[in-house]
Amino acid sequence: MSVGHTEVTGGTTGPVVSCAEECGVRDVQDRLGDKWTVHVVVELAAGVRRFKELQRLVPGISQRMLTLTLRRLERDGLVTRTVYATVPPQVEYELTETGHSMTHLIKALVDWSLEHRPVIAQARRDFDERQP
Amino acid sequence: MSVGHTEVTGGTTGPVVSCAEECGVRDVQDRLGDKWTVHVVVELAAGVRRFKELQRLVPGISQRMLTLTLRRLERDGLVTRTVYATVPPQVEYELTETGHSMTHLIKALVDWSLEHRPVIAQARRDFDERQP
DNA sequence: CTGCATCCAACACGATACTG
DNA sequence: CAGTATCGTGTTGGATGCAG
């Protein structure tokens, strides 16, 4: 909080960014940075989903990773888990209010990603060409 | 684009999120998710910085990781690298226009993080309490 | 169907030593 | 000062088998 506080007052191009070090940014990074959370949240944004359903909707995710991802989301209060005592068992997952607020964040991510994808791809090709 | 395309029309709470799988989102995630990129970009958002200067501004980063982080940013066209043929050598790094646009994304990240930090922390404590 | 435990490979990162 | 090269380590995640 005291050390390393950074304040960038938006001049010509940049916005105001403050205290990016240990103000919980790492927490969000851990979540958005992992391999599956974003995809799972996107699918849950559409509504209530069952476990198997999510596994179908998110291609390539393993059972193990879906479980781990959902558990972490549940632990952070971003997802609710409802178990029905049926045979076979049925479990439903749903975004909480906080979880839904994260979809705005993800939308920003997706938008920026789509917008700059071609430019970045080209920059990458140019760079790799110069460095054999 | 065809397979796994997801469209969420914002209903009561969620925004519109589309195609979160392989539209280059993973690329951005890799960057936002790694340990140092966000911090380096935040420091560069304030203006031109030298290598050593960045290493001072980003506490804990090793020479190796600073180099790797800057190289990747340069490769993606988010940072320019300018070498001056002085003795001792001097290298300056600066955000490109695309790089600056990413600071907006980071700001969204930081804002959400700060806003929901207490709620998430509490949810985490509650969860851990129920699961010994 | 849902979920946990285990083993294993890949990779990111840190520490250190060396170079122009 | 600004790197590169190398090694060791912890973590992430995939595959598989077992259980309620």
PDB file of C-alpha atoms (C1' of nucleotides) in Angstrom:
ATOM      1  CA  MET A   1       0.000   0.000   0.000  1.00  0.00           C
ATOM      2  CA  SER A   2       2.760   2.386   0.851  1.00  0.00           C
ATOM      3  CA  VAL A   3       5.663   0.976  -1.091  1.00  0.00           C
ATOM      4  CA  GLY A   4       5.436   0.700  -4.812  1.00  0.00           C
ATOM      5  CA  HIS A   5       2.262   2.683  -5.126  1.00  0.00           C
ATOM      6  CA  THR A   6       1.928   3.718  -8.725  1.00  0.00           C
ATOM      7  CA  GLU A   7      -0.331   6.396 -10.041  1.00  0.00           C
ATOM      8  CA  VAL A   8      -0.679   7.128 -13.694  1.00  0.00           C
ATOM      9  CA  THR A   9      -2.776  10.150 -14.363  1.00  0.00           C
ATOM     10  CA  GLY A  10      -4.228   9.673 -17.781  1.00  0.00           C
ATOM     11  CA  GLY A  11      -2.405  11.956 -20.139  1.00  0.00           C
ATOM     12  CA  THR A  12      -2.701  11.620 -23.865  1.00  0.00           C
ATOM     13  CA  THR A  13      -3.183   7.889 -24.139  1.00  0.00           C
ATOM     14  CA  GLY A  14      -3.218   5.967 -20.856  1.00  0.00           C
ATOM     15  CA  PRO A  15      -5.929   5.682 -18.240  1.00  0.00           C
ATOM     16  CA  VAL A  16      -5.522   5.974 -14.515  1.00  0.00           C
ATOM     17  CA  VAL A  17      -3.983   2.871 -13.039  1.00  0.00           C
ATOM     18  CA  SER A  18      -3.102   2.737  -9.393  1.00  0.00           C
ATOM     19  CA  CYS A  19      -1.401   0.323  -7.068  1.00  0.00           C
ATOM     20  CA  ALA A  20      -1.037  -2.675  -9.337  1.00  0.00           C
ATOM     21  CA  GLU A  21       1.229  -4.656  -7.101  1.00  0.00           C
ATOM     22  CA  GLU A  22      -0.386  -6.266  -4.127  1.00  0.00           C
ATOM     23  CA  CYS A  23      -3.882  -4.935  -3.965  1.00  0.00           C
ATOM     24  CA  GLY A  24      -5.444  -8.205  -4.912  1.00  0.00           C
ATOM     25  CA  VAL A  25      -4.582  -7.955  -8.558  1.00  0.00           C
ATOM     26  CA  ARG A  26      -2.687 -11.168  -8.250  1.00  0.00           C
ATOM     27  CA  ASP A  27      -5.901 -12.862  -7.147  1.00  0.00           C
ATOM     28  CA  VAL A  28      -7.714 -11.891 -10.313  1.00  0.00           C
ATOM     29  CA  GLN A  29      -4.690 -12.750 -12.403  1.00  0.00           C
ATOM     30  CA  ASP A  30      -4.626 -16.229 -10.949  1.00  0.00           C
ATOM     31  CA  ARG A  31      -8.219 -16.710 -11.950  1.00  0.00           C
ATOM     32  CA  LEU A  32      -8.195 -15.147 -15.402  1.00  0.00           C
ATOM     33  CA  GLY A  33      -4.771 -16.501 -16.119  1.00  0.00           C
ATOM     34  CA  ASP A  34      -5.550 -20.143 -15.666  1.00  0.00           C
ATOM     35  CA  LYS A  35      -6.555 -22.300 -18.545  1.00  0.00           C
ATOM     36  CA  TRP A  36     -10.280 -22.832 -18.027  1.00  0.00           C
ATOM     37  CA  THR A  37     -11.961 -20.336 -15.691  1.00  0.00           C
ATOM     38  CA  VAL A  38     -12.804 -17.844 -18.417  1.00  0.00           C
ATOM     39  CA  HIS A  39     -14.421 -20.491 -20.595  1.00  0.00           C
ATOM     40  CA  VAL A  40     -16.408 -21.994 -17.748  1.00  0.00           C
ATOM     41  CA  VAL A  41     -17.662 -18.596 -16.621  1.00  0.00           C
ATOM     42  CA  VAL A  42     -18.708 -17.729 -20.157  1.00  0.00           C
ATOM     43  CA  GLU A  43     -20.806 -20.874 -20.349  1.00  0.00           C
ATOM     44  CA  LEU A  44     -22.306 -20.241 -16.939  1.00  0.00           C
ATOM     45  CA  ALA A  45     -23.132 -16.694 -17.968  1.00  0.00           C
ATOM     46  CA  ALA A  46     -25.883 -18.127 -20.137  1.00  0.00           C
ATOM     47  CA  GLY A  47     -27.608 -19.757 -17.202  1.00  0.00           C
ATOM     48  CA  VAL A  48     -27.688 -22.762 -14.905  1.00  0.00           C
ATOM     49  CA  ARG A  49     -25.559 -25.693 -16.058  1.00  0.00           C
ATOM     50  CA  ARG A  50     -24.933 -29.243 -14.936  1.00  0.00           C
ATOM     51  CA  PHE A  51     -21.497 -30.742 -14.580  1.00  0.00           C
ATOM     52  CA  LYS A  52     -21.604 -32.965 -17.614  1.00  0.00           C
ATOM     53  CA  GLU A  53     -23.222 -30.206 -19.591  1.00  0.00           C
ATOM     54  CA  LEU A  54     -20.327 -27.882 -18.860  1.00  0.00           C
ATOM     55  CA  GLN A  55     -17.874 -30.550 -19.857  1.00  0.00           C
ATOM     56  CA  ARG A  56     -19.567 -30.754 -23.235  1.00  0.00           C
ATOM     57  CA  LEU A  57     -19.751 -26.993 -23.628  1.00  0.00           C
ATOM     58  CA  VAL A  58     -16.092 -26.465 -22.828  1.00  0.00           C
ATOM     59  CA  PRO A  59     -14.232 -28.603 -25.360  1.00  0.00           C
ATOM     60  CA  GLY A  60     -11.022 -30.169 -24.179  1.00  0.00           C
ATOM     61  CA  ILE A  61     -11.478 -29.688 -20.448  1.00  0.00           C
ATOM     62  CA  SER A  62     -10.817 -32.767 -18.334  1.00  0.00           C
ATOM     63  CA  GLN A  63     -13.054 -33.928 -15.541  1.00  0.00           C
ATOM     64  CA  ARG A  64     -10.376 -33.101 -13.051  1.00  0.00           C
ATOM     65  CA  MET A  65      -9.882 -29.538 -14.251  1.00  0.00           C
ATOM     66  CA  LEU A  66     -13.587 -28.823 -14.460  1.00  0.00           C
ATOM     67  CA  THR A  67     -13.958 -29.931 -10.853  1.00  0.00           C
ATOM     68  CA  LEU A  68     -11.013 -27.855  -9.690  1.00  0.00           C
ATOM     69  CA  THR A  69     -12.147 -24.797 -11.622  1.00  0.00           C
ATOM     70  CA  LEU A  70     -15.687 -24.996 -10.272  1.00  0.00           C
ATOM     71  CA  ARG A  71     -14.459 -25.559  -6.724  1.00  0.00           C
ATOM     72  CA  ARG A  72     -12.323 -22.468  -6.802  1.00  0.00           C
ATOM     73  CA  LEU A  73     -15.156 -20.411  -8.245  1.00  0.00           C
ATOM     74  CA  GLU A  74     -17.458 -21.744  -5.552  1.00  0.00           C
ATOM     75  CA  ARG A  75     -14.928 -21.015  -2.838  1.00  0.00           C
ATOM     76  CA  ASP A  76     -14.662 -17.414  -3.966  1.00  0.00           C
ATOM     77  CA  GLY A  77     -18.419 -16.996  -3.964  1.00  0.00           C
ATOM     78  CA  LEU A  78     -18.628 -16.620  -7.720  1.00  0.00           C
ATOM     79  CA  VAL A  79     -20.624 -19.793  -8.291  1.00  0.00           C
ATOM     80  CA  THR A  80     -23.274 -21.663  -6.344  1.00  0.00           C
ATOM     81  CA  ARG A  81     -23.388 -25.451  -6.297  1.00  0.00           C
ATOM     82  CA  THR A  82     -26.713 -27.217  -5.855  1.00  0.00           C
ATOM     83  CA  VAL A  83     -26.872 -30.964  -5.294  1.00  0.00           C
ATOM     84  CA  TYR A  84     -30.059 -32.938  -5.932  1.00  0.00           C
ATOM     85  CA  ALA A  85     -30.340 -36.262  -4.145  1.00  0.00           C
ATOM     86  CA  THR A  86     -31.452 -38.132  -7.246  1.00  0.00           C
ATOM     87  CA  VAL A  87     -30.205 -41.317  -8.858  1.00  0.00           C
ATOM     88  CA  PRO A  88     -28.048 -40.741 -10.715  1.00  0.00           C
ATOM     89  CA  PRO A  89     -26.922 -37.666  -8.790  1.00  0.00           C
ATOM     90  CA  GLN A  90     -27.432 -34.263 -10.353  1.00  0.00           C
ATOM     91  CA  VAL A  91     -25.471 -31.105  -9.591  1.00  0.00           C
ATOM     92  CA  GLU A  92     -26.242 -27.663 -10.902  1.00  0.00           C
ATOM     93  CA  TYR A  93     -23.906 -24.695 -11.080  1.00  0.00           C
ATOM     94  CA  GLU A  94     -24.947 -21.094 -11.351  1.00  0.00           C
ATOM     95  CA  LEU A  95     -23.187 -17.752 -11.271  1.00  0.00           C
ATOM     96  CA  THR A  96     -23.756 -15.612  -8.212  1.00  0.00           C
ATOM     97  CA  GLU A  97     -24.205 -11.880  -8.464  1.00  0.00           C
ATOM     98  CA  THR A  98     -20.494 -11.403  -7.980  1.00  0.00           C
ATOM     99  CA  GLY A  99     -19.902 -14.061 -10.591  1.00  0.00           C
ATOM    100  CA  HIS A 100     -22.050 -12.201 -13.067  1.00  0.00           C
ATOM    101  CA  SER A 101     -20.145  -9.009 -12.415  1.00  0.00           C
ATOM    102  CA  MET A 102     -17.030 -10.868 -13.523  1.00  0.00           C
ATOM    103  CA  THR A 103     -18.558 -11.469 -16.920  1.00  0.00           C
ATOM    104  CA  HIS A 104     -18.186  -7.759 -17.579  1.00  0.00           C
ATOM    105  CA  LEU A 105     -14.500  -8.124 -16.898  1.00  0.00           C
ATOM    106  CA  ILE A 106     -14.295 -11.088 -19.231  1.00  0.00           C
ATOM    107  CA  LYS A 107     -16.156  -9.208 -21.897  1.00  0.00           C
ATOM    108  CA  ALA A 108     -13.545  -6.461 -21.718  1.00  0.00           C
ATOM    109  CA  LEU A 109     -10.911  -9.152 -22.125  1.00  0.00           C
ATOM    110  CA  VAL A 110     -12.595 -10.751 -25.108  1.00  0.00           C
ATOM    111  CA  ASP A 111     -13.270  -7.421 -26.772  1.00  0.00           C
ATOM    112  CA  TRP A 112      -9.719  -6.200 -26.457  1.00  0.00           C
ATOM    113  CA  SER A 113      -8.487  -9.564 -27.575  1.00  0.00           C
ATOM    114  CA  LEU A 114     -10.597  -9.599 -30.710  1.00  0.00           C
ATOM    115  CA  GLU A 115      -9.834  -6.012 -31.547  1.00  0.00           C
ATOM    116  CA  HIS A 116      -6.078  -6.354 -31.362  1.00  0.00           C
ATOM    117  CA  ARG A 117      -5.651  -9.910 -32.512  1.00  0.00           C
ATOM    118  CA  PRO A 118      -4.681  -9.104 -36.117  1.00  0.00           C
ATOM    119  CA  VAL A 119      -2.262  -6.348 -35.160  1.00  0.00           C
ATOM    120  CA  ILE A 120      -0.526  -8.513 -32.593  1.00  0.00           C
ATOM    121  CA  ALA A 121      -0.377 -11.485 -34.930  1.00  0.00           C
ATOM    122  CA  GLN A 122       1.262  -9.341 -37.581  1.00  0.00           C
ATOM    123  CA  ALA A 123       3.725  -7.824 -35.104  1.00  0.00           C
ATOM    124  CA  ARG A 124       4.629 -11.334 -34.047  1.00  0.00           C
ATOM    125  CA  ARG A 125       5.293 -12.447 -37.609  1.00  0.00           C
ATOM    126  CA  ASP A 126       7.408  -9.378 -38.295  1.00  0.00           C
ATOM    127  CA  PHE A 127       9.436  -9.929 -35.152  1.00  0.00           C
ATOM    128  CA  ASP A 128      10.011 -13.613 -35.796  1.00  0.00           C
ATOM    129  CA  GLU A 129      11.084 -12.816 -39.313  1.00  0.00           C
ATOM    130  CA  ARG A 130      13.755 -10.432 -38.107  1.00  0.00           C
ATOM    131  CA  GLN A 131      14.964 -12.915 -35.489  1.00  0.00           C
ATOM    132  CA  PRO A 132      15.789 -16.246 -37.193  1.00  0.00           C
TER     133      PRO A 132
ATOM    134  CA  MET B   1     -15.415 -19.572 -35.146  1.00  0.00           C
ATOM    135  CA  SER B   2     -17.941 -22.198 -36.059  1.00  0.00           C
ATOM    136  CA  VAL B   3     -17.507 -24.749 -33.330  1.00  0.00           C
ATOM    137  CA  GLY B   4     -18.088 -23.738 -29.758  1.00  0.00           C
ATOM    138  CA  HIS B   5     -19.269 -20.296 -30.612  1.00  0.00           C
ATOM    139  CA  THR B   6     -21.043 -18.913 -27.616  1.00  0.00           C
ATOM    140  CA  GLU B   7     -23.344 -15.970 -27.538  1.00  0.00           C
ATOM    141  CA  VAL B   8     -24.768 -14.625 -24.346  1.00  0.00           C
ATOM    142  CA  THR B   9     -27.304 -11.912 -24.837  1.00  0.00           C
ATOM    143  CA  GLY B  10     -27.285  -9.845 -21.705  1.00  0.00           C
ATOM    144  CA  GLY B  11     -30.393 -10.627 -19.740  1.00  0.00           C
ATOM    145  CA  THR B  12     -30.872  -9.395 -16.231  1.00  0.00           C
ATOM    146  CA  THR B  13     -27.300  -9.264 -15.082  1.00  0.00           C
ATOM    147  CA  GLY B  14     -24.721 -10.445 -17.608  1.00  0.00           C
ATOM    148  CA  PRO B  15     -23.229  -8.647 -20.579  1.00  0.00           C
ATOM    149  CA  VAL B  16     -22.770  -9.994 -24.057  1.00  0.00           C
ATOM    150  CA  VAL B  17     -19.849 -12.333 -24.331  1.00  0.00           C
ATOM    151  CA  SER B  18     -19.067 -14.140 -27.522  1.00  0.00           C
ATOM    152  CA  CYS B  19     -16.587 -16.702 -28.782  1.00  0.00           C
ATOM    153  CA  ALA B  20     -14.308 -17.077 -25.833  1.00  0.00           C
ATOM    154  CA  GLU B  21     -12.462 -20.126 -27.036  1.00  0.00           C
ATOM    155  CA  GLU B  22      -9.863 -19.632 -29.690  1.00  0.00           C
ATOM    156  CA  CYS B  23     -10.232 -16.090 -30.847  1.00  0.00           C
ATOM    157  CA  GLY B  24      -6.886 -15.116 -29.438  1.00  0.00           C
ATOM    158  CA  VAL B  25      -8.212 -14.805 -25.933  1.00  0.00           C
ATOM    159  CA  ARG B  26      -5.726 -17.378 -24.763  1.00  0.00           C
ATOM    160  CA  ASP B  27      -2.882 -15.189 -26.011  1.00  0.00           C
ATOM    161  CA  VAL B  28      -4.007 -12.259 -23.910  1.00  0.00           C
ATOM    162  CA  GLN B  29      -4.698 -14.527 -20.961  1.00  0.00           C
ATOM    163  CA  ASP B  30      -1.173 -15.873 -21.117  1.00  0.00           C
ATOM    164  CA  ARG B  31       0.136 -12.368 -20.814  1.00  0.00           C
ATOM    165  CA  LEU B  32      -2.237 -11.117 -18.140  1.00  0.00           C
ATOM    166  CA  GLY B  33      -1.850 -14.344 -16.253  1.00  0.00           C
ATOM    167  CA  ASP B  34       1.894 -14.446 -16.013  1.00  0.00           C
ATOM    168  CA  LYS B  35       3.681 -13.113 -13.016  1.00  0.00           C
ATOM    169  CA  TRP B  36       5.204  -9.864 -14.257  1.00  0.00           C
ATOM    170  CA  THR B  37       3.658  -8.455 -17.435  1.00  0.00           C
ATOM    171  CA  VAL B  38       0.973  -6.438 -15.700  1.00  0.00           C
ATOM    172  CA  HIS B  39       3.458  -4.817 -13.360  1.00  0.00           C
ATOM    173  CA  VAL B  40       5.895  -3.983 -16.122  1.00  0.00           C
ATOM    174  CA  VAL B  41       3.154  -2.499 -18.289  1.00  0.00           C
ATOM    175  CA  VAL B  42       1.910  -0.374 -15.409  1.00  0.00           C
ATOM    176  CA  GLU B  43       5.383   1.084 -14.922  1.00  0.00           C
ATOM    177  CA  LEU B  44       5.773   1.682 -18.627  1.00  0.00           C
ATOM    178  CA  ALA B  45       2.380   3.382 -18.705  1.00  0.00           C
ATOM    179  CA  ALA B  46       3.987   6.318 -16.924  1.00  0.00           C
ATOM    180  CA  GLY B  47       6.521   6.858 -19.698  1.00  0.00           C
ATOM    181  CA  VAL B  48       9.841   5.759 -21.159  1.00  0.00           C
ATOM    182  CA  ARG B  49      11.904   3.533 -18.903  1.00  0.00           C
ATOM    183  CA  ARG B  50      15.362   1.996 -18.985  1.00  0.00           C
ATOM    184  CA  PHE B  51      16.056  -1.631 -18.185  1.00  0.00           C
ATOM    185  CA  LYS B  52      17.646  -1.093 -14.808  1.00  0.00           C
ATOM    186  CA  GLU B  53      15.026   1.474 -13.971  1.00  0.00           C
ATOM    187  CA  LEU B  54      12.258  -1.057 -14.557  1.00  0.00           C
ATOM    188  CA  GLN B  55      14.044  -3.580 -12.420  1.00  0.00           C
ATOM    189  CA  ARG B  56      14.019  -1.091  -9.565  1.00  0.00           C
ATOM    190  CA  LEU B  57      10.391  -0.139 -10.142  1.00  0.00           C
ATOM    191  CA  VAL B  58       9.174  -3.744 -10.190  1.00  0.00           C
ATOM    192  CA  PRO B  59      10.302  -5.185  -6.863  1.00  0.00           C
ATOM    193  CA  GLY B  60      11.283  -8.819  -6.889  1.00  0.00           C
ATOM    194  CA  ILE B  61      11.619  -9.300 -10.616  1.00  0.00           C
ATOM    195  CA  SER B  62      14.787 -11.036 -11.731  1.00  0.00           C
ATOM    196  CA  GLN B  63      16.961  -9.883 -14.598  1.00  0.00           C
ATOM    197  CA  ARG B  64      15.989 -12.954 -16.532  1.00  0.00           C
ATOM    198  CA  MET B  65      12.238 -12.480 -16.118  1.00  0.00           C
ATOM    199  CA  LEU B  66      12.404  -8.791 -16.933  1.00  0.00           C
ATOM    200  CA  THR B  67      14.205  -9.622 -20.152  1.00  0.00           C
ATOM    201  CA  LEU B  68      11.738 -12.342 -21.087  1.00  0.00           C
ATOM    202  CA  THR B  69       8.731 -10.192 -20.244  1.00  0.00           C
ATOM    203  CA  LEU B  70      10.006  -7.258 -22.267  1.00  0.00           C
ATOM    204  CA  ARG B  71      10.908  -9.499 -25.197  1.00  0.00           C
ATOM    205  CA  ARG B  72       7.432 -10.931 -25.369  1.00  0.00           C
ATOM    206  CA  LEU B  73       5.865  -7.508 -25.148  1.00  0.00           C
ATOM    207  CA  GLU B  74       8.178  -6.316 -27.893  1.00  0.00           C
ATOM    208  CA  ARG B  75       7.396  -9.325 -30.041  1.00  0.00           C
ATOM    209  CA  ASP B  76       3.690  -8.602 -29.788  1.00  0.00           C
ATOM    210  CA  GLY B  77       4.191  -4.987 -30.741  1.00  0.00           C
ATOM    211  CA  LEU B  78       3.169  -3.689 -27.341  1.00  0.00           C
ATOM    212  CA  VAL B  79       6.563  -2.203 -26.511  1.00  0.00           C
ATOM    213  CA  THR B  80       9.341  -0.572 -28.497  1.00  0.00           C
ATOM    214  CA  ARG B  81      12.980  -1.170 -27.664  1.00  0.00           C
ATOM    215  CA  THR B  82      15.511   1.538 -28.436  1.00  0.00           C
ATOM    216  CA  VAL B  83      19.240   0.886 -28.113  1.00  0.00           C
ATOM    217  CA  TYR B  84      21.730   3.732 -27.785  1.00  0.00           C
ATOM    218  CA  ALA B  85      25.329   2.948 -28.742  1.00  0.00           C
ATOM    219  CA  THR B  86      26.781   4.548 -25.638  1.00  0.00           C
ATOM    220  CA  VAL B  87      29.254   3.269 -23.075  1.00  0.00           C
ATOM    221  CA  PRO B  88      27.851   1.846 -20.955  1.00  0.00           C
ATOM    222  CA  PRO B  89      25.004   0.731 -23.201  1.00  0.00           C
ATOM    223  CA  GLN B  90      21.595   2.232 -22.677  1.00  0.00           C
ATOM    224  CA  VAL B  91      18.267   0.733 -23.715  1.00  0.00           C
ATOM    225  CA  GLU B  92      14.919   2.417 -23.458  1.00  0.00           C
ATOM    226  CA  TYR B  93      11.500   0.788 -23.451  1.00  0.00           C
ATOM    227  CA  GLU B  94       8.251   2.489 -24.291  1.00  0.00           C
ATOM    228  CA  LEU B  95       4.665   1.407 -24.764  1.00  0.00           C
ATOM    229  CA  THR B  96       3.329   1.486 -28.293  1.00  0.00           C
ATOM    230  CA  GLU B  97      -0.195   2.648 -29.047  1.00  0.00           C
ATOM    231  CA  THR B  98      -1.429  -0.918 -28.759  1.00  0.00           C
ATOM    232  CA  GLY B  99       0.475  -1.233 -25.518  1.00  0.00           C
ATOM    233  CA  HIS B 100      -1.237   1.832 -24.128  1.00  0.00           C
ATOM    234  CA  SER B 101      -4.615   0.467 -25.087  1.00  0.00           C
ATOM    235  CA  MET B 102      -3.848  -2.523 -22.902  1.00  0.00           C
ATOM    236  CA  THR B 103      -3.553  -0.276 -19.880  1.00  0.00           C
ATOM    237  CA  HIS B 104      -7.296   0.279 -20.138  1.00  0.00           C
ATOM    238  CA  LEU B 105      -7.777  -3.442 -19.878  1.00  0.00           C
ATOM    239  CA  ILE B 106      -5.506  -3.577 -16.878  1.00  0.00           C
ATOM    240  CA  LYS B 107      -7.385  -0.758 -15.258  1.00  0.00           C
ATOM    241  CA  ALA B 108     -10.626  -2.701 -15.606  1.00  0.00           C
ATOM    242  CA  LEU B 109      -8.840  -5.606 -13.973  1.00  0.00           C
ATOM    243  CA  VAL B 110      -7.565  -3.530 -11.080  1.00  0.00           C
ATOM    244  CA  ASP B 111     -10.905  -1.830 -10.546  1.00  0.00           C
ATOM    245  CA  TRP B 112     -12.849  -5.074 -10.391  1.00  0.00           C
ATOM    246  CA  SER B 113     -10.213  -6.531  -8.144  1.00  0.00           C
ATOM    247  CA  LEU B 114     -10.407  -3.710  -5.653  1.00  0.00           C
ATOM    248  CA  GLU B 115     -14.168  -3.607  -5.698  1.00  0.00           C
ATOM    249  CA  HIS B 116     -14.731  -7.294  -5.026  1.00  0.00           C
ATOM    250  CA  ARG B 117     -11.726  -8.110  -2.908  1.00  0.00           C
ATOM    251  CA  PRO B 118     -13.483  -7.957   0.469  1.00  0.00           C
ATOM    252  CA  VAL B 119     -16.505  -9.970  -0.681  1.00  0.00           C
ATOM    253  CA  ILE B 120     -14.341 -12.669  -2.185  1.00  0.00           C
ATOM    254  CA  ALA B 121     -12.094 -12.807   0.854  1.00  0.00           C
ATOM    255  CA  GLN B 122     -15.125 -13.300   3.085  1.00  0.00           C
ATOM    256  CA  ALA B 123     -16.604 -15.964   0.814  1.00  0.00           C
ATOM    257  CA  ARG B 124     -13.282 -17.745   0.948  1.00  0.00           C
ATOM    258  CA  ARG B 125     -13.202 -17.706   4.752  1.00  0.00           C
ATOM    259  CA  ASP B 126     -16.778 -18.978   4.937  1.00  0.00           C
ATOM    260  CA  PHE B 127     -16.037 -21.783   2.531  1.00  0.00           C
ATOM    261  CA  ASP B 128     -12.857 -22.858   4.269  1.00  0.00           C
ATOM    262  CA  GLU B 129     -14.685 -22.838   7.574  1.00  0.00           C
ATOM    263  CA  ARG B 130     -17.325 -25.236   6.270  1.00  0.00           C
ATOM    264  CA  GLN B 131     -14.681 -27.528   4.755  1.00  0.00           C
ATOM    265  CA  PRO B 132     -12.126 -28.519   7.422  1.00  0.00           C
TER     266      PRO B 132
ATOM    267  C1'  DC C   1     -23.422 -38.716 -13.120  1.00  0.00           C
ATOM    268  C1'  DT C   2     -20.286 -36.517 -10.160  1.00  0.00           C
ATOM    269  C1'  DG C   3     -16.036 -36.369  -7.920  1.00  0.00           C
ATOM    270  C1'  DC C   4     -11.570 -37.600  -5.637  1.00  0.00           C
ATOM    271  C1'  DA C   5      -6.691 -39.626  -5.627  1.00  0.00           C
ATOM    272  C1'  DT C   6      -2.535 -40.704  -7.900  1.00  0.00           C
ATOM    273  C1'  DC C   7       1.059 -40.567 -11.175  1.00  0.00           C
ATOM    274  C1'  DC C   8       3.541 -38.044 -14.627  1.00  0.00           C
ATOM    275  C1'  DA C   9       5.075 -34.622 -18.235  1.00  0.00           C
ATOM    276  C1'  DA C  10       5.623 -29.756 -19.463  1.00  0.00           C
ATOM    277  C1'  DC C  11       6.573 -25.437 -18.303  1.00  0.00           C
ATOM    278  C1'  DA C  12       7.328 -21.091 -15.691  1.00  0.00           C
ATOM    279  C1'  DC C  13      10.227 -19.121 -12.735  1.00  0.00           C
ATOM    280  C1'  DG C  14      14.397 -18.212  -9.629  1.00  0.00           C
ATOM    281  C1'  DA C  15      19.383 -18.347  -8.848  1.00  0.00           C
ATOM    282  C1'  DT C  16      23.712 -18.068 -10.594  1.00  0.00           C
ATOM    283  C1'  DA C  17      27.552 -17.404 -13.629  1.00  0.00           C
ATOM    284  C1'  DC C  18      29.315 -15.382 -17.706  1.00  0.00           C
ATOM    285  C1'  DT C  19      29.625 -11.690 -21.892  1.00  0.00           C
ATOM    286  C1'  DG C  20      29.840  -7.255 -24.860  1.00  0.00           C
TER     287       DG C  20
ATOM    288  C1'  DC D   1      24.440  -1.446 -18.086  1.00  0.00           C
ATOM    289  C1'  DA D   2      22.009  -4.883 -20.501  1.00  0.00           C
ATOM    290  C1'  DG D   3      21.787  -8.829 -21.549  1.00  0.00           C
ATOM    291  C1'  DT D   4      22.556 -14.559 -22.504  1.00  0.00           C
ATOM    292  C1'  DA D   5      23.187 -19.460 -20.892  1.00  0.00           C
ATOM    293  C1'  DT D   6      22.464 -23.079 -17.745  1.00  0.00           C
ATOM    294  C1'  DC D   7      20.636 -25.591 -14.053  1.00  0.00           C
ATOM    295  C1'  DG D   8      17.271 -26.759 -10.331  1.00  0.00           C
ATOM    296  C1'  DT D   9      12.615 -26.427  -8.576  1.00  0.00           C
ATOM    297  C1'  DG D  10       7.571 -25.782  -7.832  1.00  0.00           C
ATOM    298  C1'  DT D  11       3.377 -25.622 -10.002  1.00  0.00           C
ATOM    299  C1'  DT D  12      -0.060 -26.639 -13.602  1.00  0.00           C
ATOM    300  C1'  DG D  13      -2.556 -29.624 -15.889  1.00  0.00           C
ATOM    301  C1'  DG D  14      -3.507 -34.190 -18.546  1.00  0.00           C
ATOM    302  C1'  DA D  15      -4.440 -39.317 -18.086  1.00  0.00           C
ATOM    303  C1'  DT D  16      -6.122 -42.890 -15.535  1.00  0.00           C
ATOM    304  C1'  DG D  17      -8.409 -45.571 -11.997  1.00  0.00           C
ATOM    305  C1'  DC D  18     -11.640 -45.871  -8.177  1.00  0.00           C
ATOM    306  C1'  DA D  19     -16.012 -44.504  -5.335  1.00  0.00           C
ATOM    307  C1'  DG D  20     -20.677 -42.682  -3.856  1.00  0.00           C
TER     308       DG D  20
END
